[in-house]
Short mmCIF file of C-alpha atoms in Angstrom, two decimals:
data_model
loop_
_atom_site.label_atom_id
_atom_site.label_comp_id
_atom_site.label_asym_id
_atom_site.label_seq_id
_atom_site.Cartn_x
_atom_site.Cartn_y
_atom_site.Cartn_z
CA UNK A 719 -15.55 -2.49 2.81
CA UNK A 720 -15.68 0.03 -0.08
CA UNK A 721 -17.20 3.36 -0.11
CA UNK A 722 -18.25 4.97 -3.29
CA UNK A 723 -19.64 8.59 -2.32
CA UNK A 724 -22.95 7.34 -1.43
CA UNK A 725 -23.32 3.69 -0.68
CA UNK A 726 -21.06 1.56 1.97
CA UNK A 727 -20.56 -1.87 1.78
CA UNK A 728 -19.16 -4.06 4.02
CA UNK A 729 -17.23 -7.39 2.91
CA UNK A 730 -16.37 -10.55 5.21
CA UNK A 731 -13.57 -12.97 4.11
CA UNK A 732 -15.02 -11.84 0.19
CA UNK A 733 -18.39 -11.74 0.80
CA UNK A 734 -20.81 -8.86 0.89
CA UNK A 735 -22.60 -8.76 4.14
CA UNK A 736 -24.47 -5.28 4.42
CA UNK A 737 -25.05 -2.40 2.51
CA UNK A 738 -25.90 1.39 3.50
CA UNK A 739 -27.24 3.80 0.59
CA UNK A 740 -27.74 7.34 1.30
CA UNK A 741 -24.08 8.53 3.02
CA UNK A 742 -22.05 11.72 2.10
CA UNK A 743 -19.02 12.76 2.44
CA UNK A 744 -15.83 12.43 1.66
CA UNK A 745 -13.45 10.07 3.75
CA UNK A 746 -10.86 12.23 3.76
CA UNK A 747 -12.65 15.56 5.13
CA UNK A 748 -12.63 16.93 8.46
CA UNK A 749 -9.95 16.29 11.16
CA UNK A 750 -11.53 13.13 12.41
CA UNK A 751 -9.31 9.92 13.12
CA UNK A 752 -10.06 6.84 10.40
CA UNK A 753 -11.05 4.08 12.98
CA UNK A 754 -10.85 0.79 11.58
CA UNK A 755 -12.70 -2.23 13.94
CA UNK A 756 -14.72 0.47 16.27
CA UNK A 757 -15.75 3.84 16.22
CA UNK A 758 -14.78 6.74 17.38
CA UNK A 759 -17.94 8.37 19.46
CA UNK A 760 -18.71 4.99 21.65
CA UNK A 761 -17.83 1.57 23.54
CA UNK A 762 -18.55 -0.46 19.92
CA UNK A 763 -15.38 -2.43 18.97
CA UNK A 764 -15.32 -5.22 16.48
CA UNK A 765 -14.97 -8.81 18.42
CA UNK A 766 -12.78 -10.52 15.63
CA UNK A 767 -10.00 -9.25 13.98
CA UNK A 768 -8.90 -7.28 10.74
CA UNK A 769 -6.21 -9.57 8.76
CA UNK A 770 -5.47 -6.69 5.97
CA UNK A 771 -6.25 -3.01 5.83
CA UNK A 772 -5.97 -1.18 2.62
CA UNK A 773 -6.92 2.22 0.84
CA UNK A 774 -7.35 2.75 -2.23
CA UNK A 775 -8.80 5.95 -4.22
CA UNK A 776 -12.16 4.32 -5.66
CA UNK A 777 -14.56 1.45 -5.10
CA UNK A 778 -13.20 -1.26 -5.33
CA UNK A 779 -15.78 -3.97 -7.40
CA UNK A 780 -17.10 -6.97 -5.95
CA UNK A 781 -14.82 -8.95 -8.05
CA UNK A 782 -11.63 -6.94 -7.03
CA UNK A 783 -12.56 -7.24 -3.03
CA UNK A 784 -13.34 -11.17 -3.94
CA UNK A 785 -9.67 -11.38 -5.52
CA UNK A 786 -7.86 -8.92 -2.95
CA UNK A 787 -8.99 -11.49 -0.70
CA UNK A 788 -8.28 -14.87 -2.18
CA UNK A 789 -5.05 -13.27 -2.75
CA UNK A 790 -4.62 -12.86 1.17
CA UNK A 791 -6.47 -15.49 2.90
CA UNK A 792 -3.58 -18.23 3.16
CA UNK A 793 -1.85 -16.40 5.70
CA UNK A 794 -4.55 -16.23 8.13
CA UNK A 795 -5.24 -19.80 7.98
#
């Protein structure tokens, strides 16, 4: 997903799927862990799995997330 100080989306294989407006805070504040496919505070865990996990220090556009994962998908197939 991408994060851009305020709004959260989250992408599956390239697509948007849901948006959150209204967050704050920076991802890299605090001394919390960064838990990707659950969270932290309860039993929630993602039933799938994650075929790429990357940072980077923006939003990335629709078009970029689109491309990172065209780019990726073959070896998951």
């Amino acid at each position: 997903g991408t994060y851009d100080g305020s709004t959260m989306i989250n992408y599956v294989n390239g697509t948007a799927r849901t948006t959150t407006t209204g967050v704050s805070g920076n991802v890299a504040s605090g001394d919390a862990n960064l838990n990707i496919g659950n969270r932290d505070n309860d039993d929630r865990h993602l039933d799938g799995d994650v075929g790429c996990a990357r940072l980077w220090n923006r939003a990335l556009s629709a078009t970029e997330v689109l491309k990172n994962y065209n780019a990726q998908k073959e070896r998951f197939v």
